[in-house]
PDB file of C-alpha atoms and ligand atoms in Angstrom:
ATOM      1  CA  MET A 238      86.432 308.555  -0.026  1.00  0.00           C
ATOM      2  CA  ARG A 239      88.998 306.792   2.092  1.00  0.00           C
ATOM      3  CA  LYS A 240      88.007 304.088   4.574  1.00  0.00           C
ATOM      4  CA  LYS A 241      88.158 304.308   8.336  1.00  0.00           C
ATOM      5  CA  ILE A 242      89.981 301.216   9.512  1.00  0.00           C
ATOM      6  CA  VAL A 243      90.782 299.610  12.839  1.00  0.00           C
ATOM      7  CA  ALA A 244      93.091 296.629  12.490  1.00  0.00           C
ATOM      8  CA  GLY A 245      94.206 294.359  15.327  1.00  0.00           C
ATOM      9  CA  ASN A 246      97.715 292.916  15.209  1.00  0.00           C
ATOM     10  CA  TRP A 247      97.620 289.945  17.565  1.00  0.00           C
ATOM     11  CA  LYS A 248     101.334 289.230  17.041  1.00  0.00           C
ATOM     12  CA  MET A 249     102.568 285.898  18.464  1.00  0.00           C
ATOM     13  CA  ASN A 250      99.930 285.694  21.173  1.00  0.00           C
ATOM     14  CA  LEU A 251      97.095 283.325  22.159  1.00  0.00           C
ATOM     15  CA  GLN A 252      96.764 279.569  21.890  1.00  0.00           C
ATOM     16  CA  LEU A 253      94.021 278.333  19.578  1.00  0.00           C
ATOM     17  CA  ASN A 254      91.297 278.155  22.246  1.00  0.00           C
ATOM     18  CA  GLU A 255      92.105 281.605  23.561  1.00  0.00           C
ATOM     19  CA  ALA A 256      92.175 283.000  20.037  1.00  0.00           C
ATOM     20  CA  LYS A 257      88.768 281.475  19.219  1.00  0.00           C
ATOM     21  CA  GLN A 258      87.370 282.924  22.421  1.00  0.00           C
ATOM     22  CA  LEU A 259      88.632 286.419  21.593  1.00  0.00           C
ATOM     23  CA  LEU A 260      87.303 286.177  18.054  1.00  0.00           C
ATOM     24  CA  GLN A 261      83.909 285.154  19.419  1.00  0.00           C
ATOM     25  CA  GLU A 262      83.855 288.133  21.788  1.00  0.00           C
ATOM     26  CA  ILE A 263      84.778 290.534  18.993  1.00  0.00           C
ATOM     27  CA  LYS A 264      82.099 289.038  16.738  1.00  0.00           C
ATOM     28  CA  VAL A 265      79.454 289.705  19.376  1.00  0.00           C
ATOM     29  CA  LEU A 266      80.546 293.321  19.664  1.00  0.00           C
ATOM     30  CA  GLU A 267      80.988 294.043  15.955  1.00  0.00           C
ATOM     31  CA  LYS A 268      77.319 294.989  15.511  1.00  0.00           C
ATOM     32  CA  ASN A 269      78.000 298.061  17.649  1.00  0.00           C
ATOM     33  CA  VAL A 270      80.416 299.382  15.049  1.00  0.00           C
ATOM     34  CA  SER A 271      79.338 301.043  11.851  1.00  0.00           C
ATOM     35  CA  ASP A 272      81.216 302.773   9.086  1.00  0.00           C
ATOM     36  CA  VAL A 273      84.548 301.305  10.167  1.00  0.00           C
ATOM     37  CA  LYS A 274      86.403 298.452   8.496  1.00  0.00           C
ATOM     38  CA  LEU A 275      87.530 295.986  11.156  1.00  0.00           C
ATOM     39  CA  ILE A 276      90.511 293.785  10.334  1.00  0.00           C
ATOM     40  CA  ILE A 277      91.945 291.050  12.535  1.00  0.00           C
ATOM     41  CA  ASN A 278      95.490 289.853  11.942  1.00  0.00           C
ATOM     42  CA  PRO A 279      95.835 286.673  14.000  1.00  0.00           C
ATOM     43  CA  PRO A 280      98.742 284.227  13.801  1.00  0.00           C
ATOM     44  CA  ALA A 281      98.642 282.838  10.250  1.00  0.00           C
ATOM     45  CA  LEU A 282      97.881 279.318  11.487  1.00  0.00           C
ATOM     46  CA  TYR A 283      94.429 280.440  12.576  1.00  0.00           C
ATOM     47  CA  ILE A 284      93.333 282.248   9.411  1.00  0.00           C
ATOM     48  CA  SER A 285      91.662 279.321   7.712  1.00  0.00           C
ATOM     49  CA  LEU A 286      89.557 278.393  10.733  1.00  0.00           C
ATOM     50  CA  PHE A 287      88.768 282.037  11.451  1.00  0.00           C
ATOM     51  CA  ARG A 288      87.482 282.426   7.879  1.00  0.00           C
ATOM     52  CA  GLU A 289      84.892 279.729   8.634  1.00  0.00           C
ATOM     53  CA  LEU A 290      84.049 281.189  12.039  1.00  0.00           C
ATOM     54  CA  LEU A 291      83.526 284.612  10.465  1.00  0.00           C
ATOM     55  CA  GLU A 292      80.905 283.475   8.005  1.00  0.00           C
ATOM     56  CA  ASN A 293      78.273 286.264   7.795  1.00  0.00           C
ATOM     57  CA  SER A 294      80.639 288.712   9.463  1.00  0.00           C
ATOM     58  CA  VAL A 295      82.069 291.817   7.841  1.00  0.00           C
ATOM     59  CA  ILE A 296      85.297 291.494   9.814  1.00  0.00           C
ATOM     60  CA  ALA A 297      88.215 291.018   7.426  1.00  0.00           C
ATOM     61  CA  LEU A 298      91.253 288.860   8.070  1.00  0.00           C
ATOM     62  CA  GLY A 299      94.894 289.633   7.485  1.00  0.00           C
ATOM     63  CA  ALA A 300      98.235 287.957   8.058  1.00  0.00           C
ATOM     64  CA  GLN A 301     101.091 289.607   9.948  1.00  0.00           C
ATOM     65  CA  ASN A 302     103.740 288.906   7.337  1.00  0.00           C
ATOM     66  CA  CYS A 303     104.335 287.081   4.066  1.00  0.00           C
ATOM     67  CA  SER A 304     107.375 285.781   2.231  1.00  0.00           C
ATOM     68  CA  GLU A 305     109.123 287.850  -0.404  1.00  0.00           C
ATOM     69  CA  HIS A 306     109.233 284.687  -2.542  1.00  0.00           C
ATOM     70  CA  VAL A 307     106.433 283.203  -4.613  1.00  0.00           C
ATOM     71  CA  SER A 308     106.857 279.550  -3.517  1.00  0.00           C
ATOM     72  CA  GLY A 309     109.483 276.839  -3.154  1.00  0.00           C
ATOM     73  CA  ALA A 310     112.215 275.712  -0.785  1.00  0.00           C
ATOM     74  CA  TYR A 311     111.912 278.346   1.939  1.00  0.00           C
ATOM     75  CA  THR A 312     111.329 276.274   5.072  1.00  0.00           C
ATOM     76  CA  GLY A 313     109.063 277.937   7.587  1.00  0.00           C
ATOM     77  CA  GLU A 314     107.946 280.734   5.291  1.00  0.00           C
ATOM     78  CA  ILE A 315     104.376 281.502   4.246  1.00  0.00           C
ATOM     79  CA  ALA A 316     103.583 282.680   0.719  1.00  0.00           C
ATOM     80  CA  ALA A 317     101.135 285.469  -0.022  1.00  0.00           C
ATOM     81  CA  GLN A 318      99.118 283.160  -2.240  1.00  0.00           C
ATOM     82  CA  MET A 319      98.739 280.681   0.675  1.00  0.00           C
ATOM     83  CA  ILE A 320      97.447 283.474   2.876  1.00  0.00           C
ATOM     84  CA  LYS A 321      94.959 284.436   0.199  1.00  0.00           C
ATOM     85  CA  SER A 322      93.885 280.825  -0.292  1.00  0.00           C
ATOM     86  CA  CYS A 323      93.074 280.578   3.437  1.00  0.00           C
ATOM     87  CA  GLY A 324      90.646 283.490   3.212  1.00  0.00           C
ATOM     88  CA  ALA A 325      92.622 286.562   4.258  1.00  0.00           C
ATOM     89  CA  THR A 326      92.394 289.777   2.274  1.00  0.00           C
ATOM     90  CA  TYR A 327      95.088 291.852   3.998  1.00  0.00           C
ATOM     91  CA  VAL A 328      98.699 291.358   5.051  1.00  0.00           C
ATOM     92  CA  ILE A 329     100.872 293.531   7.276  1.00  0.00           C
ATOM     93  CA  VAL A 330     104.195 294.254   5.573  1.00  0.00           C
ATOM     94  CA  GLY A 331     107.249 295.968   7.046  1.00  0.00           C
ATOM     95  CA  HIS A 332     106.233 295.948  10.704  1.00  0.00           C
ATOM     96  CA  SER A 333     109.081 297.349  12.806  1.00  0.00           C
ATOM     97  CA  GLU A 334     109.429 294.019  14.636  1.00  0.00           C
ATOM     98  CA  ARG A 335     110.084 292.372  11.257  1.00  0.00           C
ATOM     99  CA  ARG A 336     112.506 295.131  10.269  1.00  0.00           C
ATOM    100  CA  THR A 337     114.389 294.884  13.585  1.00  0.00           C
ATOM    101  CA  TYR A 338     114.366 291.176  14.532  1.00  0.00           C
ATOM    102  CA  TYR A 339     114.294 289.647  11.036  1.00  0.00           C
ATOM    103  CA  HIS A 340     116.443 292.258   9.315  1.00  0.00           C
ATOM    104  CA  GLU A 341     113.874 293.135   6.682  1.00  0.00           C
ATOM    105  CA  THR A 342     115.234 295.911   4.490  1.00  0.00           C
ATOM    106  CA  ASN A 343     113.212 298.305   2.386  1.00  0.00           C
ATOM    107  CA  ALA A 344     114.190 296.199  -0.653  1.00  0.00           C
ATOM    108  CA  ILE A 345     112.820 292.990   0.906  1.00  0.00           C
ATOM    109  CA  ILE A 346     109.693 294.838   1.982  1.00  0.00           C
ATOM    110  CA  ALA A 347     109.194 296.082  -1.601  1.00  0.00           C
ATOM    111  CA  GLU A 348     109.257 292.455  -2.780  1.00  0.00           C
ATOM    112  CA  LYS A 349     106.739 291.435  -0.124  1.00  0.00           C
ATOM    113  CA  ILE A 350     104.470 294.244  -1.291  1.00  0.00           C
ATOM    114  CA  ASN A 351     104.722 292.838  -4.827  1.00  0.00           C
ATOM    115  CA  ARG A 352     103.907 289.300  -3.673  1.00  0.00           C
ATOM    116  CA  ALA A 353     100.918 290.564  -1.688  1.00  0.00           C
ATOM    117  CA  LEU A 354      99.450 292.527  -4.575  1.00  0.00           C
ATOM    118  CA  ALA A 355     100.064 289.703  -7.043  1.00  0.00           C
ATOM    119  CA  SER A 356      97.985 287.487  -4.729  1.00  0.00           C
ATOM    120  CA  ASP A 357      95.213 290.036  -4.478  1.00  0.00           C
ATOM    121  CA  LEU A 358      95.982 290.890  -0.850  1.00  0.00           C
ATOM    122  CA  SER A 359      95.901 294.495   0.339  1.00  0.00           C
ATOM    123  CA  PRO A 360      99.160 295.285   2.102  1.00  0.00           C
ATOM    124  CA  ILE A 361      99.149 297.254   5.336  1.00  0.00           C
ATOM    125  CA  PHE A 362     102.520 298.924   4.848  1.00  0.00           C
ATOM    126  CA  CYS A 363     104.195 299.940   8.112  1.00  0.00           C
ATOM    127  CA  CYS A 364     106.667 302.782   8.403  1.00  0.00           C
ATOM    128  CA  GLY A 365     108.060 304.771  11.304  1.00  0.00           C
ATOM    129  CA  GLU A 366     111.191 306.147  12.871  1.00  0.00           C
ATOM    130  CA  LEU A 367     113.341 305.124  15.834  1.00  0.00           C
ATOM    131  CA  LEU A 368     113.473 307.394  18.883  1.00  0.00           C
ATOM    132  CA  SER A 369     117.046 308.387  18.035  1.00  0.00           C
ATOM    133  CA  GLU A 370     115.949 309.380  14.527  1.00  0.00           C
ATOM    134  CA  ARG A 371     113.226 311.622  15.935  1.00  0.00           C
ATOM    135  CA  GLU A 372     115.614 313.118  18.455  1.00  0.00           C
ATOM    136  CA  GLU A 373     117.963 313.959  15.580  1.00  0.00           C
ATOM    137  CA  ASN A 374     115.002 315.549  13.780  1.00  0.00           C
ATOM    138  CA  ASN A 375     115.431 313.011  11.001  1.00  0.00           C
ATOM    139  CA  HIS A 376     111.999 311.341  11.298  1.00  0.00           C
ATOM    140  CA  PHE A 377     110.498 312.831   8.153  1.00  0.00           C
ATOM    141  CA  ASN A 378     113.490 311.751   6.052  1.00  0.00           C
ATOM    142  CA  VAL A 379     113.383 308.213   7.463  1.00  0.00           C
ATOM    143  CA  VAL A 380     109.688 307.760   6.750  1.00  0.00           C
ATOM    144  CA  GLU A 381     110.014 309.283   3.283  1.00  0.00           C
ATOM    145  CA  GLN A 382     112.843 306.880   2.474  1.00  0.00           C
ATOM    146  CA  GLN A 383     110.826 303.892   3.730  1.00  0.00           C
ATOM    147  CA  LEU A 384     107.945 304.963   1.501  1.00  0.00           C
ATOM    148  CA  LYS A 385     110.091 305.591  -1.548  1.00  0.00           C
ATOM    149  CA  GLU A 386     112.124 302.401  -1.291  1.00  0.00           C
ATOM    150  CA  GLY A 387     109.414 300.058  -0.032  1.00  0.00           C
ATOM    151  CA  LEU A 388     106.284 301.273  -1.723  1.00  0.00           C
ATOM    152  CA  PHE A 389     106.683 303.876  -4.419  1.00  0.00           C
ATOM    153  CA  HIS A 390     107.761 301.427  -7.099  1.00  0.00           C
ATOM    154  CA  LEU A 391     104.016 300.751  -7.406  1.00  0.00           C
ATOM    155  CA  ASN A 392     102.019 302.448 -10.102  1.00  0.00           C
ATOM    156  CA  GLU A 393      98.971 304.567  -9.399  1.00  0.00           C
ATOM    157  CA  ASN A 394      96.589 301.653  -9.833  1.00  0.00           C
ATOM    158  CA  GLU A 395      98.514 299.384  -7.507  1.00  0.00           C
ATOM    159  CA  ILE A 396      99.029 301.864  -4.677  1.00  0.00           C
ATOM    160  CA  LYS A 397      95.252 302.297  -4.417  1.00  0.00           C
ATOM    161  CA  ASN A 398      95.138 298.855  -2.756  1.00  0.00           C
ATOM    162  CA  VAL A 399      97.632 299.756  -0.040  1.00  0.00           C
ATOM    163  CA  VAL A 400      96.889 300.917   3.491  1.00  0.00           C
ATOM    164  CA  ILE A 401      99.720 302.797   5.209  1.00  0.00           C
ATOM    165  CA  ALA A 402     100.348 302.512   8.947  1.00  0.00           C
ATOM    166  CA  TYR A 403     102.568 305.106  10.597  1.00  0.00           C
ATOM    167  CA  GLU A 404     104.052 303.385  13.617  1.00  0.00           C
ATOM    168  CA  PRO A 405     106.816 305.274  15.422  1.00  0.00           C
ATOM    169  CA  VAL A 406     109.049 302.498  16.746  1.00  0.00           C
ATOM    170  CA  TRP A 407     109.420 304.205  20.120  1.00  0.00           C
ATOM    171  CA  ALA A 408     105.653 303.989  20.632  1.00  0.00           C
ATOM    172  CA  ILE A 409     105.127 300.312  19.752  1.00  0.00           C
ATOM    173  CA  GLY A 410     104.398 298.227  22.833  1.00  0.00           C
ATOM    174  CA  THR A 411     105.966 300.838  25.113  1.00  0.00           C
ATOM    175  CA  GLY A 412     102.905 302.566  26.517  1.00  0.00           C
ATOM    176  CA  VAL A 413     104.317 305.829  25.134  1.00  0.00           C
ATOM    177  CA  THR A 414     101.912 307.099  22.483  1.00  0.00           C
ATOM    178  CA  ALA A 415     102.752 309.772  19.946  1.00  0.00           C
ATOM    179  CA  THR A 416     100.838 312.913  20.794  1.00  0.00           C
ATOM    180  CA  ALA A 417      97.914 313.655  18.510  1.00  0.00           C
ATOM    181  CA  GLU A 418      99.963 316.582  17.139  1.00  0.00           C
ATOM    182  CA  GLN A 419     102.998 314.401  16.398  1.00  0.00           C
ATOM    183  CA  ALA A 420     100.855 311.751  14.711  1.00  0.00           C
ATOM    184  CA  GLN A 421      98.817 314.247  12.670  1.00  0.00           C
ATOM    185  CA  GLU A 422     101.988 316.039  11.582  1.00  0.00           C
ATOM    186  CA  MET A 423     103.503 312.823  10.237  1.00  0.00           C
ATOM    187  CA  HIS A 424     100.256 311.644   8.626  1.00  0.00           C
ATOM    188  CA  ALA A 425      99.900 314.974   6.842  1.00  0.00           C
ATOM    189  CA  PHE A 426     103.512 314.647   5.713  1.00  0.00           C
ATOM    190  CA  ILE A 427     102.881 311.136   4.342  1.00  0.00           C
ATOM    191  CA  ARG A 428      99.832 312.417   2.471  1.00  0.00           C
ATOM    192  CA  LYS A 429     101.889 315.290   1.055  1.00  0.00           C
ATOM    193  CA  VAL A 430     104.564 312.874  -0.173  1.00  0.00           C
ATOM    194  CA  LEU A 431     101.847 310.694  -1.755  1.00  0.00           C
ATOM    195  CA  LYS A 432     100.490 313.747  -3.533  1.00  0.00           C
ATOM    196  CA  GLU A 433     103.908 314.813  -4.771  1.00  0.00           C
ATOM    197  CA  PHE A 434     104.843 311.353  -5.996  1.00  0.00           C
ATOM    198  CA  TYR A 435     101.434 310.311  -7.349  1.00  0.00           C
ATOM    199  CA  ASN A 436      98.621 312.843  -7.303  1.00  0.00           C
ATOM    200  CA  GLU A 437      95.938 314.428  -5.147  1.00  0.00           C
ATOM    201  CA  ALA A 438      93.437 311.589  -5.682  1.00  0.00           C
ATOM    202  CA  VAL A 439      95.879 308.912  -4.522  1.00  0.00           C
ATOM    203  CA  ALA A 440      96.799 311.013  -1.485  1.00  0.00           C
ATOM    204  CA  GLN A 441      93.191 311.702  -0.533  1.00  0.00           C
ATOM    205  CA  ASN A 442      92.005 308.124  -1.001  1.00  0.00           C
ATOM    206  CA  CYS A 443      94.798 306.391   0.931  1.00  0.00           C
ATOM    207  CA  SER A 444      93.890 305.311   4.473  1.00  0.00           C
ATOM    208  CA  ILE A 445      96.736 306.141   6.844  1.00  0.00           C
ATOM    209  CA  LEU A 446      96.526 304.408  10.225  1.00  0.00           C
ATOM    210  CA  TYR A 447      98.335 305.305  13.417  1.00  0.00           C
ATOM    211  CA  GLY A 448      99.981 302.524  15.448  1.00  0.00           C
ATOM    212  CA  GLY A 449     101.927 302.618  18.688  1.00  0.00           C
ATOM    213  CA  SER A 450     100.313 302.187  22.108  1.00  0.00           C
ATOM    214  CA  CYS A 451      96.967 303.321  20.751  1.00  0.00           C
ATOM    215  CA  ASN A 452      94.339 302.260  23.275  1.00  0.00           C
ATOM    216  CA  ALA A 453      90.788 302.797  24.476  1.00  0.00           C
ATOM    217  CA  SER A 454      91.794 305.979  26.310  1.00  0.00           C
ATOM    218  CA  ASN A 455      93.687 307.803  23.582  1.00  0.00           C
ATOM    219  CA  ALA A 456      92.106 306.602  20.311  1.00  0.00           C
ATOM    220  CA  LYS A 457      89.491 309.353  20.197  1.00  0.00           C
ATOM    221  CA  GLU A 458      92.036 312.140  20.466  1.00  0.00           C
ATOM    222  CA  LEU A 459      94.171 310.539  17.749  1.00  0.00           C
ATOM    223  CA  PHE A 460      91.325 309.695  15.355  1.00  0.00           C
ATOM    224  CA  ALA A 461      89.883 313.211  15.614  1.00  0.00           C
ATOM    225  CA  ASN A 462      92.681 314.444  13.349  1.00  0.00           C
ATOM    226  CA  PRO A 463      91.976 314.981   9.672  1.00  0.00           C
ATOM    227  CA  ASP A 464      94.766 312.757   8.342  1.00  0.00           C
ATOM    228  CA  ILE A 465      94.412 309.891  10.836  1.00  0.00           C
ATOM    229  CA  ASP A 466      92.047 307.310   9.350  1.00  0.00           C
ATOM    230  CA  GLY A 467      92.176 304.761  12.142  1.00  0.00           C
ATOM    231  CA  GLY A 468      94.646 302.547  13.916  1.00  0.00           C
ATOM    232  CA  LEU A 469      96.811 299.474  13.774  1.00  0.00           C
ATOM    233  CA  ILE A 470      96.423 298.165  17.284  1.00  0.00           C
ATOM    234  CA  GLY A 471      98.724 295.690  19.029  1.00  0.00           C
ATOM    235  CA  GLY A 472      98.269 295.090  22.764  1.00  0.00           C
ATOM    236  CA  ALA A 473      94.830 296.682  23.041  1.00  0.00           C
ATOM    237  CA  SER A 474      93.451 294.444  20.278  1.00  0.00           C
ATOM    238  CA  LEU A 475      93.798 291.442  22.592  1.00  0.00           C
ATOM    239  CA  LYS A 476      90.876 292.648  24.718  1.00  0.00           C
ATOM    240  CA  ALA A 477      87.562 292.631  22.862  1.00  0.00           C
ATOM    241  CA  ALA A 478      86.044 295.452  24.913  1.00  0.00           C
ATOM    242  CA  ASP A 479      89.046 297.733  24.340  1.00  0.00           C
ATOM    243  CA  PHE A 480      89.140 296.904  20.634  1.00  0.00           C
ATOM    244  CA  LEU A 481      85.471 297.830  20.408  1.00  0.00           C
ATOM    245  CA  VAL A 482      85.981 301.156  22.198  1.00  0.00           C
ATOM    246  CA  ILE A 483      88.806 301.955  19.783  1.00  0.00           C
ATOM    247  CA  ALA A 484      86.596 301.081  16.815  1.00  0.00           C
ATOM    248  CA  GLN A 485      83.960 303.447  18.173  1.00  0.00           C
ATOM    249  CA  SER A 486      86.417 306.304  18.647  1.00  0.00           C
ATOM    250  CA  PHE A 487      85.792 308.210  15.410  1.00  0.00           C
TER     251      PHE A 487
HETATM  252  C1  PEP B 576     101.780 297.090  16.569  1.00  0.00           C
HETATM  253  O1  PEP B 576     102.417 296.109  16.892  1.00  0.00           O
HETATM  254  O2  PEP B 576     101.491 297.281  15.383  1.00  0.00           O
HETATM  255  C2  PEP B 576     101.357 298.006  17.620  1.00  0.00           C
HETATM  256  C3  PEP B 576     100.882 299.171  17.276  1.00  0.00           C
HETATM  257  O3  PEP B 576     101.506 297.559  18.895  1.00  0.00           O
HETATM  258  P1  PEP B 576     100.975 298.297  20.233  1.00  0.00           P
HETATM  259  O4  PEP B 576      99.601 298.800  19.963  1.00  0.00           O
HETATM  260  O5  PEP B 576     101.002 297.234  21.292  1.00  0.00           O
HETATM  261  O6  PEP B 576     101.921 299.411  20.513  1.00  0.00           O
END
């Protein structure tokens, strides 16, 4: 049975003291959440300390990105194996901000997926269309291509470790959320493509998260849909109380 997941993407926010404070607040609230995997993706610098602070907690840690290279002369980059060695178990790969601002192609993303899996990290693979692509009714093709070129080189055993996040680019950080119908339609499509390319078991066991201005007010309506297994949450994950409400929205 697939997992329900709520993952917070803190992006490039919060100084160390603020980040520790938020983590503390979330830790206090976590006991009010059951049956949901909580993942926090703070800036990578904080992962090692957070691992210690989360002793006895079931909250998992993830990074927001990893290098497509194994190791070596890549100044400023962070390798998947470093992330793993600091205590994270997840890594976000292919976020639209990485695709847009850092020119990550599907081919680069496929390599990052490989590095993550080789380091025993579960990738949270992000996909989603631009507004113009939806307006041209091309959103299903775009997402299918992202899946095929970024993810579907994996075999059946490998893909079982991947979480997919559907994040329409026009909804990320804009306050414009996909309607529950739009999100469910795309999630069902992603599950259909998984079934066609792999099989029914892979499709049914894959957690597919929705991301894009998901917040305490709309999470329940989104998560009520059969193919929406939780959320990848940006802005609303920076407030412990809101993050908790979202985690309780199943
Ligand atoms: C994200 O960055 O993954 C995201 C979903 O952001 P927000 O919730 O702020 O739209």
